[in-house]
Coordinates of C-alpha atoms in Angstrom, one line a residue:
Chain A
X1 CA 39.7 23.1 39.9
X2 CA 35.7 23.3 40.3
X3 CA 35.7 23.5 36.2
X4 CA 38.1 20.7 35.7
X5 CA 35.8 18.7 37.7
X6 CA 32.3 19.8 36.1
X7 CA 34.0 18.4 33.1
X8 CA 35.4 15.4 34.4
X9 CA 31.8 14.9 35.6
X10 CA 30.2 15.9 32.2
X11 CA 32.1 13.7 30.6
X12 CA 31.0 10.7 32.8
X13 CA 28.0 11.6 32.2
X14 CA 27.9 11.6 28.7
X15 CA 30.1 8.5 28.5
X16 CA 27.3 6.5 30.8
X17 CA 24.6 7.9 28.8
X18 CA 25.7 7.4 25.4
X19 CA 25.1 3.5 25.4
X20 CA 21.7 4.1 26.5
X21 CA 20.8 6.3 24.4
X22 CA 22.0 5.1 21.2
X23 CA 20.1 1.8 22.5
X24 CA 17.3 3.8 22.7
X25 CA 17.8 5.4 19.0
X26 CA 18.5 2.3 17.2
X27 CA 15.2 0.8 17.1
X28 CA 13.8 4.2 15.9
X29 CA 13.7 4.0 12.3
X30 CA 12.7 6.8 10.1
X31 CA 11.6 6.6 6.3
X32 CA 10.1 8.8 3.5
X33 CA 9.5 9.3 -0.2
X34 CA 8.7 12.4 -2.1
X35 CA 7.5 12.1 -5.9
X36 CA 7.3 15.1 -8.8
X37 CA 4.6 14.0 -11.7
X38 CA 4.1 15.7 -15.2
X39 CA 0.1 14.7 -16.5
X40 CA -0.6 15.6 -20.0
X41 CA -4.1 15.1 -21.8
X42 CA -4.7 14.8 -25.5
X43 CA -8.0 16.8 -24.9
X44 CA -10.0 16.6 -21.5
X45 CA -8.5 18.6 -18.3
X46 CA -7.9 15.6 -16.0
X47 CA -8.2 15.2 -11.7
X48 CA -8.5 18.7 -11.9
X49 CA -5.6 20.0 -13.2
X50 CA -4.7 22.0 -16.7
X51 CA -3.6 18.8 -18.1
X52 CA -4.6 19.6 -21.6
X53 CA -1.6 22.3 -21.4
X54 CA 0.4 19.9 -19.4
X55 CA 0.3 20.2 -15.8
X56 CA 3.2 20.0 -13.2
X57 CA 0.8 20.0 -10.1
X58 CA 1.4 16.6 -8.7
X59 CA 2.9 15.9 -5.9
X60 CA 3.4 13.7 -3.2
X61 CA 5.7 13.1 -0.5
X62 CA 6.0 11.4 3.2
X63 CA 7.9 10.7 6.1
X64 CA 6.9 8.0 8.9
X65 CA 8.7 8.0 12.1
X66 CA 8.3 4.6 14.2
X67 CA 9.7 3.2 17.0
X68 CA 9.5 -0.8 18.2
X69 CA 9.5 -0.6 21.9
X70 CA 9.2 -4.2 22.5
X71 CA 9.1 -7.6 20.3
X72 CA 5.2 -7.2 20.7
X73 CA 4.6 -3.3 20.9
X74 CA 5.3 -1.2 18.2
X75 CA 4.3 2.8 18.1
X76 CA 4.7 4.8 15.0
X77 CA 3.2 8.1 12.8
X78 CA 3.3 9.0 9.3
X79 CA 2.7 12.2 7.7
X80 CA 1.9 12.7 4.2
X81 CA 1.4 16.1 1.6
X82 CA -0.1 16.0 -2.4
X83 CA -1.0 18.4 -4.5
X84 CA -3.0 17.0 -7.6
X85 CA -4.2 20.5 -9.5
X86 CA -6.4 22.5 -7.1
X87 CA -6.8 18.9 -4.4
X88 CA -4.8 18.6 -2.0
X89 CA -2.7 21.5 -1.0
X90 CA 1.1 22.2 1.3
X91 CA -1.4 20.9 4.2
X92 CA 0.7 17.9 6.1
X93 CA -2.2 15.4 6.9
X94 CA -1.7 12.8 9.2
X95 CA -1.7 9.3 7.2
X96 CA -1.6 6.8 9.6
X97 CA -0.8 7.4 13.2
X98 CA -0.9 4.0 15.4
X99 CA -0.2 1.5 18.8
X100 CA 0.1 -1.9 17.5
X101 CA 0.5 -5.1 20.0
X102 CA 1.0 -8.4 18.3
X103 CA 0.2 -11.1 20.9
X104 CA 1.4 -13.2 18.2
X105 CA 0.9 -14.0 14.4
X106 CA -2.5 -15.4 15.3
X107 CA -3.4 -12.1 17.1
X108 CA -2.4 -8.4 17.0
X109 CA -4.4 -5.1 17.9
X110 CA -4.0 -1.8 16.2
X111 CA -5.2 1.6 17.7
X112 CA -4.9 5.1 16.5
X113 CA -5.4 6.1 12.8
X114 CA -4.9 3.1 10.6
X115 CA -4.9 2.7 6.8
X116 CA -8.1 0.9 5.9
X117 CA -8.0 -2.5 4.5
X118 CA -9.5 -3.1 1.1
X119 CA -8.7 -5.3 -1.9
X120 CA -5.0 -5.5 -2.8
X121 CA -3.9 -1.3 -3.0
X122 CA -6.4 0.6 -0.6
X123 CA -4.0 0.9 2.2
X124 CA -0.7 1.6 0.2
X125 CA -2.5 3.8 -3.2
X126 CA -1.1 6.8 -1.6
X127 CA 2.6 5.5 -1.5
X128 CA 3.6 5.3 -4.8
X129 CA 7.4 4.1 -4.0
X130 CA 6.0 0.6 -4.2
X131 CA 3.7 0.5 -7.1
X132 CA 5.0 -0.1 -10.8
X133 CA 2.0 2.3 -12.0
X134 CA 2.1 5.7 -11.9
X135 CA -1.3 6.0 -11.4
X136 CA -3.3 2.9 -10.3
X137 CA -6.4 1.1 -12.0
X138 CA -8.8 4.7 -11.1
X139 CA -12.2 2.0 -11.2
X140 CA -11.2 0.6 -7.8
X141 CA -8.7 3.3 -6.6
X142 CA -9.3 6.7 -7.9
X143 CA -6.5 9.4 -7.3
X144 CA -8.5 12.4 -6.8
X145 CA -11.0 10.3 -4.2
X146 CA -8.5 8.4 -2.6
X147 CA -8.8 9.8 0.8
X148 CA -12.7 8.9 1.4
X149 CA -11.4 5.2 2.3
X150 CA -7.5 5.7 3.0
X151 CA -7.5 5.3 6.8
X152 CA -9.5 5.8 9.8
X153 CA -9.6 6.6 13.6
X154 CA -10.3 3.6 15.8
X155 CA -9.0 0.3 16.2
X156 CA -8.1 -3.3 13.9
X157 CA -7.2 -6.6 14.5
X158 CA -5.2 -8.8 12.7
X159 CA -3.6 -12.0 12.0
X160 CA -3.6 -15.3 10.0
X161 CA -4.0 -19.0 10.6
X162 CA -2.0 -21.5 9.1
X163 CA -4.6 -24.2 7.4
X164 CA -2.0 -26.7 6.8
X165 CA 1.0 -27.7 4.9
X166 CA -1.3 -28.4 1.8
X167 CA -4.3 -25.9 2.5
X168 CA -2.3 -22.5 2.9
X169 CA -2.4 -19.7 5.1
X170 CA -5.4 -17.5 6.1
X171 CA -5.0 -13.7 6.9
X172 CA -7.4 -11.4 8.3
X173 CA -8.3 -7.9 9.2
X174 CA -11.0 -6.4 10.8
X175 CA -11.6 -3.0 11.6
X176 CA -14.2 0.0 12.8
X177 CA -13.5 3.7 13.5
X178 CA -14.5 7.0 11.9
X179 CA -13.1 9.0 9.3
X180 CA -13.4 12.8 8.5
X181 CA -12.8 13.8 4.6
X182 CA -10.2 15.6 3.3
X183 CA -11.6 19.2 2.5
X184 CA -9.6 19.7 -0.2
X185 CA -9.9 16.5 -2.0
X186 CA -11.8 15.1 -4.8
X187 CA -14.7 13.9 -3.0
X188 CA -15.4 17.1 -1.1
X189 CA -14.8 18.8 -4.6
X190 CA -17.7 17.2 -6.6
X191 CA -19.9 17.8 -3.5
X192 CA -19.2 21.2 -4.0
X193 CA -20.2 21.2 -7.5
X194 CA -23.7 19.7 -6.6
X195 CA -24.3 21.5 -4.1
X196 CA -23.4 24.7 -6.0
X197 CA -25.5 23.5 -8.6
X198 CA -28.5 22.8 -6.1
X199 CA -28.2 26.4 -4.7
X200 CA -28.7 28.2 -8.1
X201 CA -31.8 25.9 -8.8
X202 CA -33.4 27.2 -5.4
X203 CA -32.0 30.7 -6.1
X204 CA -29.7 29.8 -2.7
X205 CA -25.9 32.3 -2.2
X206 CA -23.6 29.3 -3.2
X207 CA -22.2 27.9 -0.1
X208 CA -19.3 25.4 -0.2
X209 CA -18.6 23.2 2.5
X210 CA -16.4 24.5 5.0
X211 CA -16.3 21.8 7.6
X212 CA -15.2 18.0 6.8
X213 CA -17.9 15.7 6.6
X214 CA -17.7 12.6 8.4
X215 CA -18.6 9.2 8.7
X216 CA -17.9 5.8 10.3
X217 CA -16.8 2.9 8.4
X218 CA -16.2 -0.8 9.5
X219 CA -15.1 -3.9 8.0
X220 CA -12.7 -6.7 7.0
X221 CA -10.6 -8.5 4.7
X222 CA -9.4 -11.8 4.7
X223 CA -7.2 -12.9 1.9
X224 CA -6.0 -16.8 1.6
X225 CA -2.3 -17.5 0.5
X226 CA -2.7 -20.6 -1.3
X227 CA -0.5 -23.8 -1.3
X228 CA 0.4 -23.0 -4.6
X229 CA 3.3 -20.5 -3.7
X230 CA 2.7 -16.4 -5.0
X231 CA -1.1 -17.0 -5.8
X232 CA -3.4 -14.9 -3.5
X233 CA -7.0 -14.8 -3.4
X234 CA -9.1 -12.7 -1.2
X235 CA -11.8 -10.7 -0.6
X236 CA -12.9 -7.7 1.0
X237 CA -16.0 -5.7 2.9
X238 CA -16.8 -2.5 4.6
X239 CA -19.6 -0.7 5.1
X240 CA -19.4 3.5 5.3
X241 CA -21.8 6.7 5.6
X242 CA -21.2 10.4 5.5
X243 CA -22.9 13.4 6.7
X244 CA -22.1 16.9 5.9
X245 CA -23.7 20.2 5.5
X246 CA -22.5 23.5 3.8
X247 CA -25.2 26.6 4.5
X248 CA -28.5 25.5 4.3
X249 CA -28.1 22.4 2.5
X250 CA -27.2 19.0 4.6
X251 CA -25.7 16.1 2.4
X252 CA -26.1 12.0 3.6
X253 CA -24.6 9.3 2.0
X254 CA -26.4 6.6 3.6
X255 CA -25.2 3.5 5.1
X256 CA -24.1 0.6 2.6
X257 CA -22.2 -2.5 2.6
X258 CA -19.6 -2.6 -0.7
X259 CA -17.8 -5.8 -1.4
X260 CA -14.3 -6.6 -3.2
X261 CA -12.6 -9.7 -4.3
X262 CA -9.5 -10.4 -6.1
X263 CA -6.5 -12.5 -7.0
X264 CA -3.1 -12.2 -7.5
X265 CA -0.3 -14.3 -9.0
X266 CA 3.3 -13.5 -8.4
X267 CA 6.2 -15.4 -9.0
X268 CA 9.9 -14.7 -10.0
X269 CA 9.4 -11.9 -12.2
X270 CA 5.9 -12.3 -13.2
X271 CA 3.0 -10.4 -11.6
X272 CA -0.4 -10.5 -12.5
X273 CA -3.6 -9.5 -10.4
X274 CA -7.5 -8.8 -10.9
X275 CA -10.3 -7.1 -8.9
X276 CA -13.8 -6.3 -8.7
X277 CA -15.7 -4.0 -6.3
X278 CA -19.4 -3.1 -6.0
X279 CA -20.4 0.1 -4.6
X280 CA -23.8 0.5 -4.2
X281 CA -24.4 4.4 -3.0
X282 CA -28.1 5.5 -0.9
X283 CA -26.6 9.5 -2.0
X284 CA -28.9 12.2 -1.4
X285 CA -28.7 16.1 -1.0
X286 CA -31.7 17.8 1.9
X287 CA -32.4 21.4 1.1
X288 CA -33.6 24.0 3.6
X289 CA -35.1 26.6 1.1
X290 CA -37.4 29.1 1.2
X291 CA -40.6 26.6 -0.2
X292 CA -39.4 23.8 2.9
X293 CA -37.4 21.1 3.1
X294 CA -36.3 19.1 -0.1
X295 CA -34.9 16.0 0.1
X296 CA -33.1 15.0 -3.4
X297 CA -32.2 11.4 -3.7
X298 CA -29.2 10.8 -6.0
X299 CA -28.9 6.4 -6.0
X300 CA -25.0 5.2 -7.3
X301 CA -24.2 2.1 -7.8
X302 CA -20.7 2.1 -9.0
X303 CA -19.9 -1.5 -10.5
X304 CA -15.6 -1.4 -11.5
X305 CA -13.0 -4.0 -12.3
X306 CA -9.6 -4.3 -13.6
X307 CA -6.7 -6.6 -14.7
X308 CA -3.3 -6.3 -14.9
X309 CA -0.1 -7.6 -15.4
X310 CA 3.7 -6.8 -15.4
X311 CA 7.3 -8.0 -15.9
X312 CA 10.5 -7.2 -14.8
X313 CA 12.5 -7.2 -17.8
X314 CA 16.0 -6.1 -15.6
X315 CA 16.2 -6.0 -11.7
X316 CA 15.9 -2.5 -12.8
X317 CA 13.1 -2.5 -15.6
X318 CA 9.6 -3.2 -15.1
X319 CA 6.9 -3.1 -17.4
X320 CA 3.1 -4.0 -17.3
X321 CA -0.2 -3.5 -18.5
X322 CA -4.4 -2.8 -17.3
X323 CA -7.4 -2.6 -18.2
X324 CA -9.2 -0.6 -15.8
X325 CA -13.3 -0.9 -16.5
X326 CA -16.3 1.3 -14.6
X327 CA -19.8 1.8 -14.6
X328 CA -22.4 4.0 -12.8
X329 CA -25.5 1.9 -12.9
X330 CA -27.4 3.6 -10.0
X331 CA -31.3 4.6 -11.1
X332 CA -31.0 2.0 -13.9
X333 CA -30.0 5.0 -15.9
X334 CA -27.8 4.2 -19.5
X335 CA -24.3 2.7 -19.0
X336 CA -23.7 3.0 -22.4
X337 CA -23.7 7.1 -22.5
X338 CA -19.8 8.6 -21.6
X339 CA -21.0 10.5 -18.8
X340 CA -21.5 6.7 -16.5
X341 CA -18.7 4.8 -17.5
X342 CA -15.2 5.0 -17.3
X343 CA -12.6 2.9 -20.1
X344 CA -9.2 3.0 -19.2
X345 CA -6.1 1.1 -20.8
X346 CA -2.9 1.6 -19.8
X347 CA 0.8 0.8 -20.6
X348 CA 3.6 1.4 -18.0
X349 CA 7.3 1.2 -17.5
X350 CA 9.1 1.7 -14.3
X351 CA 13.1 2.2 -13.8
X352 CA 14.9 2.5 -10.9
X353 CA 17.8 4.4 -11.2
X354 CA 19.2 2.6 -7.6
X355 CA 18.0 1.7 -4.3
X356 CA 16.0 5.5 -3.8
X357 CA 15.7 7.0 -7.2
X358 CA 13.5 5.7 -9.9
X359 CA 11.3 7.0 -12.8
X360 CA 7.9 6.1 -14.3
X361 CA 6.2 6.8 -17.9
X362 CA 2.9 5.6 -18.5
X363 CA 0.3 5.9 -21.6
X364 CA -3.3 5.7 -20.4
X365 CA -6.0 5.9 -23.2
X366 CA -9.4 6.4 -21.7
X367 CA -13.0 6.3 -23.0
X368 CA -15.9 7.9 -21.2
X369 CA -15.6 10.8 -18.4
X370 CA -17.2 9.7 -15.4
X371 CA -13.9 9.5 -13.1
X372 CA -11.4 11.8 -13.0
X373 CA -13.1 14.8 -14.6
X374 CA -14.8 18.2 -13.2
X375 CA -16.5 20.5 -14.5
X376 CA -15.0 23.6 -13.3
X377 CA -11.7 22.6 -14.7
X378 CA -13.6 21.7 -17.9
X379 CA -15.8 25.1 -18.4
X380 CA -16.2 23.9 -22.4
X381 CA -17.6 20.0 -21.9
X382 CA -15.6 17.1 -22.0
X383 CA -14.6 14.7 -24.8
X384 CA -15.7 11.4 -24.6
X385 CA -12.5 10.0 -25.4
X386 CA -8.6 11.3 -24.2
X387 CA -5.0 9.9 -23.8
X388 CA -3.2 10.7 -20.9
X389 CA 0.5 10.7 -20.6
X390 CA 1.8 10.6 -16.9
X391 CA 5.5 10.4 -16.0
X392 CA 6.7 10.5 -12.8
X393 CA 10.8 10.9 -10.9
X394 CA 10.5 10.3 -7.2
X395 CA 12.5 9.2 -4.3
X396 CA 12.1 7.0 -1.3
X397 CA 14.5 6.0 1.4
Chain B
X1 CA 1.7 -38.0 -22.4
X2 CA 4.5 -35.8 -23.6
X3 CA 3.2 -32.6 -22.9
X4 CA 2.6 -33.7 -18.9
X5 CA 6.4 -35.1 -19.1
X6 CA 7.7 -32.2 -20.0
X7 CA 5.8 -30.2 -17.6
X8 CA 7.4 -32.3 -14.5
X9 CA 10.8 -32.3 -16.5
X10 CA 10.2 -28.0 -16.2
X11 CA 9.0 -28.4 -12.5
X12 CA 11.9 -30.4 -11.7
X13 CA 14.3 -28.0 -13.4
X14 CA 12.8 -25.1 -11.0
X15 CA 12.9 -26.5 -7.9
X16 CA 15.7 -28.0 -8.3
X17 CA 17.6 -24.7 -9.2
X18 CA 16.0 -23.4 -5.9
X19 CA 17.2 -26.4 -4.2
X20 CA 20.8 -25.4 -5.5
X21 CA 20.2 -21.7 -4.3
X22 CA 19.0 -23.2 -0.8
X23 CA 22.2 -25.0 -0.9
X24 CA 24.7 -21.8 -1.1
X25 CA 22.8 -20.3 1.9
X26 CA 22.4 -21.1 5.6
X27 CA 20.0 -19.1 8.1
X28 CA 21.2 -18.3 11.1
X29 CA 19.7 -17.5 14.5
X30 CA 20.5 -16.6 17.7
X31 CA 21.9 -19.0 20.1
X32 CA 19.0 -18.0 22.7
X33 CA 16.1 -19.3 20.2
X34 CA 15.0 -22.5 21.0
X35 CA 14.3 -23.9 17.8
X36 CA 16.8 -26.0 15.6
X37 CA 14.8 -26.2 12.2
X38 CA 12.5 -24.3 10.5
X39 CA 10.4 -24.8 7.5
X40 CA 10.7 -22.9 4.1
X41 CA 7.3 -21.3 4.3
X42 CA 8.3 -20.1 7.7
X43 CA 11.4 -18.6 6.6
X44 CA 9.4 -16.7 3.7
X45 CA 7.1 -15.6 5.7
X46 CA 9.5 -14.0 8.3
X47 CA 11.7 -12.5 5.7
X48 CA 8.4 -10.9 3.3
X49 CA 7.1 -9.5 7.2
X50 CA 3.9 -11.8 7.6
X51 CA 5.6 -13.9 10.5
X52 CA 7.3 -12.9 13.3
X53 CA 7.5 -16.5 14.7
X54 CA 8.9 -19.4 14.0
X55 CA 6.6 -22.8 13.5
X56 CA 7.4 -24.0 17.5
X57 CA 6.3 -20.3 18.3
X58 CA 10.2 -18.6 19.0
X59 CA 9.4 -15.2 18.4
X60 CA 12.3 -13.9 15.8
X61 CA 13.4 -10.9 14.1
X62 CA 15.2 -10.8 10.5
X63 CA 18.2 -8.7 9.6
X64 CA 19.0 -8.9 5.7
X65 CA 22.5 -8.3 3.6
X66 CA 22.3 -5.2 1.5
X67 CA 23.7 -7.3 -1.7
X68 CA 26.0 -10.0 -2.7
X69 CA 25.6 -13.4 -3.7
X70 CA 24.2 -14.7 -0.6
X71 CA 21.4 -12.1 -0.5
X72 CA 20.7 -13.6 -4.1
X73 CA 21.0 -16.9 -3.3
X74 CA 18.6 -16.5 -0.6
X75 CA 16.1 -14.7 -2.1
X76 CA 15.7 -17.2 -5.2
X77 CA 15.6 -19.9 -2.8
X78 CA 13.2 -18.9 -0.4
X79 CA 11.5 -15.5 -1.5
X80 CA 11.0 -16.6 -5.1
X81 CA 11.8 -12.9 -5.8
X82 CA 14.6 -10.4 -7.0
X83 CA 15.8 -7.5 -4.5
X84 CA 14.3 -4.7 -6.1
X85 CA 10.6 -6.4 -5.3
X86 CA 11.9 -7.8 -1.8
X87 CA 12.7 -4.1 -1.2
X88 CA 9.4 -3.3 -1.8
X89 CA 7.3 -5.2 0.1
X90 CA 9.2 -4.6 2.8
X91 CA 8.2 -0.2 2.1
X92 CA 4.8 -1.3 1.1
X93 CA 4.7 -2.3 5.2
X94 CA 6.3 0.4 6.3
X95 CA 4.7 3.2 4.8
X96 CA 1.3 1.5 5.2
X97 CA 2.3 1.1 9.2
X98 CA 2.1 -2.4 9.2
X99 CA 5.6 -3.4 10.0
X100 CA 9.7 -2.3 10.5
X101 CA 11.8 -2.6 8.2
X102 CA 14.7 -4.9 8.9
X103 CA 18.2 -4.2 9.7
X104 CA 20.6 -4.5 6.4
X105 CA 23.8 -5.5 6.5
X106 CA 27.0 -4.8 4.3
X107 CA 29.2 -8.0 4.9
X108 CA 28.1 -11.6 5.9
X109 CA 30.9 -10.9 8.7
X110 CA 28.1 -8.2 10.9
X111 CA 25.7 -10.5 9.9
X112 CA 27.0 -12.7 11.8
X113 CA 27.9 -10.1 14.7
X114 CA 24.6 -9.1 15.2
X115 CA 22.8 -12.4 15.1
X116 CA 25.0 -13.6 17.9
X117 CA 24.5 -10.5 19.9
X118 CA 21.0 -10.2 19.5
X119 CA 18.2 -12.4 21.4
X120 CA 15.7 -13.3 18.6
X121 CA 17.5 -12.2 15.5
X122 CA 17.6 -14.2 12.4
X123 CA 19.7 -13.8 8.9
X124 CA 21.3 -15.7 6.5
X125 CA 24.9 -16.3 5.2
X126 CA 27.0 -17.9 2.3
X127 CA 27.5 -21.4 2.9
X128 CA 30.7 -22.0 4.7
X129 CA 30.5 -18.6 6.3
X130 CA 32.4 -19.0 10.2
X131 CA 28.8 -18.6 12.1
X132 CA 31.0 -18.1 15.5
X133 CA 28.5 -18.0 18.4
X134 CA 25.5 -17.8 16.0
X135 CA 23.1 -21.6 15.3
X136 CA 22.7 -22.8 12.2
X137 CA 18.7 -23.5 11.7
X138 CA 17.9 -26.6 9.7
X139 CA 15.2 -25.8 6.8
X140 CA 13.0 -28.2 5.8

């Protein structure tokens, strides 16, 4: 008897609670993509991996989980994993992890960990489910140093104001927090090899860095959606620093302001965009050694730019094309030597297979080696030219 | 002379062939929004994510068809792009944590359903579609 009415009970309960809860489920949503690249060099060993032998090491995959608890409050987290030859790693970081109120389209907050607004790809070069290139133009968004700018811990706001019916629509985003670097990325990897570098010149035990450096970063973006309907212009600043040690030896990248600016044109099945950014680095390395202090001052200016364009032959095909262009002008030393520029065209081709499944092949012929390369996975020197063959399956629901 | 006449002659021929698409379509809201028209930047900017209001400030939210004619229809006449791309500005938002993505339906018929049911939502339908308890928003 007691049983029949535990069950009878159970039942109730789970019949009243159903409702609620699948109310409560249905505004969860719950997305992800995962990617599998093949990188293959003509003669240099490229973002670190044995490319010249083709390389298999490239990965990428996420999942973001996010909830809208309100028409103005919206909470959500995405975690993300790469592997790109020895960066990255079966680490799960954290990609973006935020609160976000939208008083209204004039006005919204986000807190938390946000991607970083920057030119047209900062915030999304990391989710390659939406890009036609299998890698992106490396001048302005290189692979192996993508995390340095890819989000921070604090706070943005956003929004746009309409201008008028003949004068377009401005949006904006502005933003401060602090961001620690990825130890096992690109950035953190060619400190390394300075640093490693440094210690055999003041007879220092090689010490690598075994805490992420850090630094704060602020900024903003406002980009104008002109009258004339799929043209975008807009332009981009932030200013960043980082401070790190490893051993005896403390590392600063000083404060400085870098600037971008771009267009893009997009209409029907048309696409074609352009950017320049201007990164002008105060770098220098401070030695504790046995003599004193030394205080090595290492000045970038990194000066890059790229255009591109692409078509979509079939609601399934897309091709395109860039021209990806930098230079490493800090000191006034000799853009013209391979080691402080970086030439890169590229042809691409994109299929999707359907809705989640698509493939990309892409031919990338670049001349100099100042992105991309290291010398640890290069112990012979580098060629000053190399074609790179990347093709890419991946997946994204 | 002849080169600027054929240049409005193409312009014509393009937004007139939207004009057709527009024609095929009608967005729907929900009988609890207050508004009764719309404009076609408004409408593009709710269904690409950069808008969540409507010009007389009703906040709305937009459910799409998976497919079908409509869903083309709409998306020539006021996205001024295919599905594959509309798909994928919608993911760049998503997995950049910048916005939901919308609720997709397989038949103008739940369209329909849902609208009705839901306070704020907004979708679109074939023209001559039976809205039932859903309003028919005027675009400019």
């Amino acid at each position: 008897m007691f049983r029949r009415v535990r069950v009878l009970i159970l039942a109730s309960l789970c019949a009243c609670a159903w409702p609620v809860l699948a109310q409560d489920l249905s505004t969860i949503q719950i997305h992800g993509f995962a990617t599998q690249g093949i990188l293959y060099s003509s003669t240099n060993n490229y973002l670190s991996a044995n490319t010249s032998a083709g390389s298999l090491a490239w990965t990428d995959g996420a999942v973001s989980v996010s909830d809208t608890l309100s028409d103005k409050l919206r909470v959500g987290i995405q975690l993300h994993m790469y592997q790109l030859g020895q960066l990255g790693g079966p680490n799960v970081q954290v990609d973006w992890a935020t609160g976000d109120y939208k008083f209204n389209d004039h006005f919204g907050f986000r807190a938390g960990k946000f991607k970083i607004p920057i030119g047209l790809f900062n915030d999304s070069q990391d989710v390659d489910a939406v890009h036609l290139w299998a890698l992106l133009p490396q001048s302005v968004y290189p692979t192996d140093n993508r995390s340095v700018l890819l989000s921070a811990m604090g706070g943005e706001f956003y929004g746009n104001a309409r201008l008028g019916r003949k004068t377009g629509t401005l949006v904006y985003r502005a933003y401060a927090g602090y961001r620690a670097l990825d130890l096992n990325g690109g950035y953190v990897k060619s400190l390394d090899l300075d640093l490693e570098y440094i210690d055999s010149v003041f007879g220092l035990p090689t010490t690598l860095i075994t805490s992420a450096p850090t630094g704060k970063v602020f900024g903003g973006d406002v980009r104008w959606q002109t009258p004339l309907k799929g043209l975008l212009i807009g332009a981009s600043a932030f200013d960043d620093d980082v401070h790190g040690s490893a051993g005896p030896l403390a590392f600063a990248v000083g404060r400085n302001t870098a600037t971008q600016e771009y267009a893009q044109f997009e209409r029907g099945k048309f696409f074609v965009a352009g950017e320049v950014r201007r990164v002008p680095v105060d770098y220098s390395i401070t030695a504790t050694t046995p003599p004193g202090q030394v205080t090595i001052p290492n000045p970038l200016d990194w000066r890059s730019w790229y255009v591109m364009t692409s078509y979509r032959v079939t609601e399934k095909l897309q091709v395109g094309t860039y021209y990806s262009h930098f230079v490493d002008a800090g000191g006034g030393q000799n853009t013209s030597l391979s080691g402080n520029y970086s030439k890169d065209w590229t042809i691409s081709a994109r299929y999707d297979f359907n809705t989640y499944f698509y493939g990309k092949v892409e031919e990338h012929s670049i001349h100099g080696i100042d992105l991309g390369y290291y010398s640890d996975s290069n112990p012979n020197g580098l060629q000053p030219r190399s074609n790179v063959l990347a093709a890419k399956i991946g997946f994204s629901f | 002379m002849k080169k600027r006449r054929l240049s409005i002659l193409i312009l014509g021929v393009v937004l007139g062939c939207a004009a057709a698409q527009a024609q095929n379509v009608v967005v729907i809201v929900n009988s609890g929004v207050k508004a009764t028209a719309a404009s076609s930047d408004d409408i593009r900017g709710i269904f690409t994510g950069d808008k969540s209001s409507l010009g007389d400030g009703s906040r709305v939210t937009p459910v799409t068809l998976k497919g079908g004619p409509a869903h083309e229809a709409f998306l020539k006449a006021y996205v001024s792009k295919g599905d594959a791309a509309f798909r994928t500005g919608w993911r760049n938002l998503v997995f950049t944590g910048q916005g939901a993505m919308p609720k997709m339906f397989d038949s103008e018929a739940a369209v329909v359903d849902y609208v009705a049911a839901t306070p704020g939502a907004i979708g679109y339908v074939g023209k001559g579609t039976d809205v039932g308890r859903a309003k028919t928003l005027a675009v400019r």
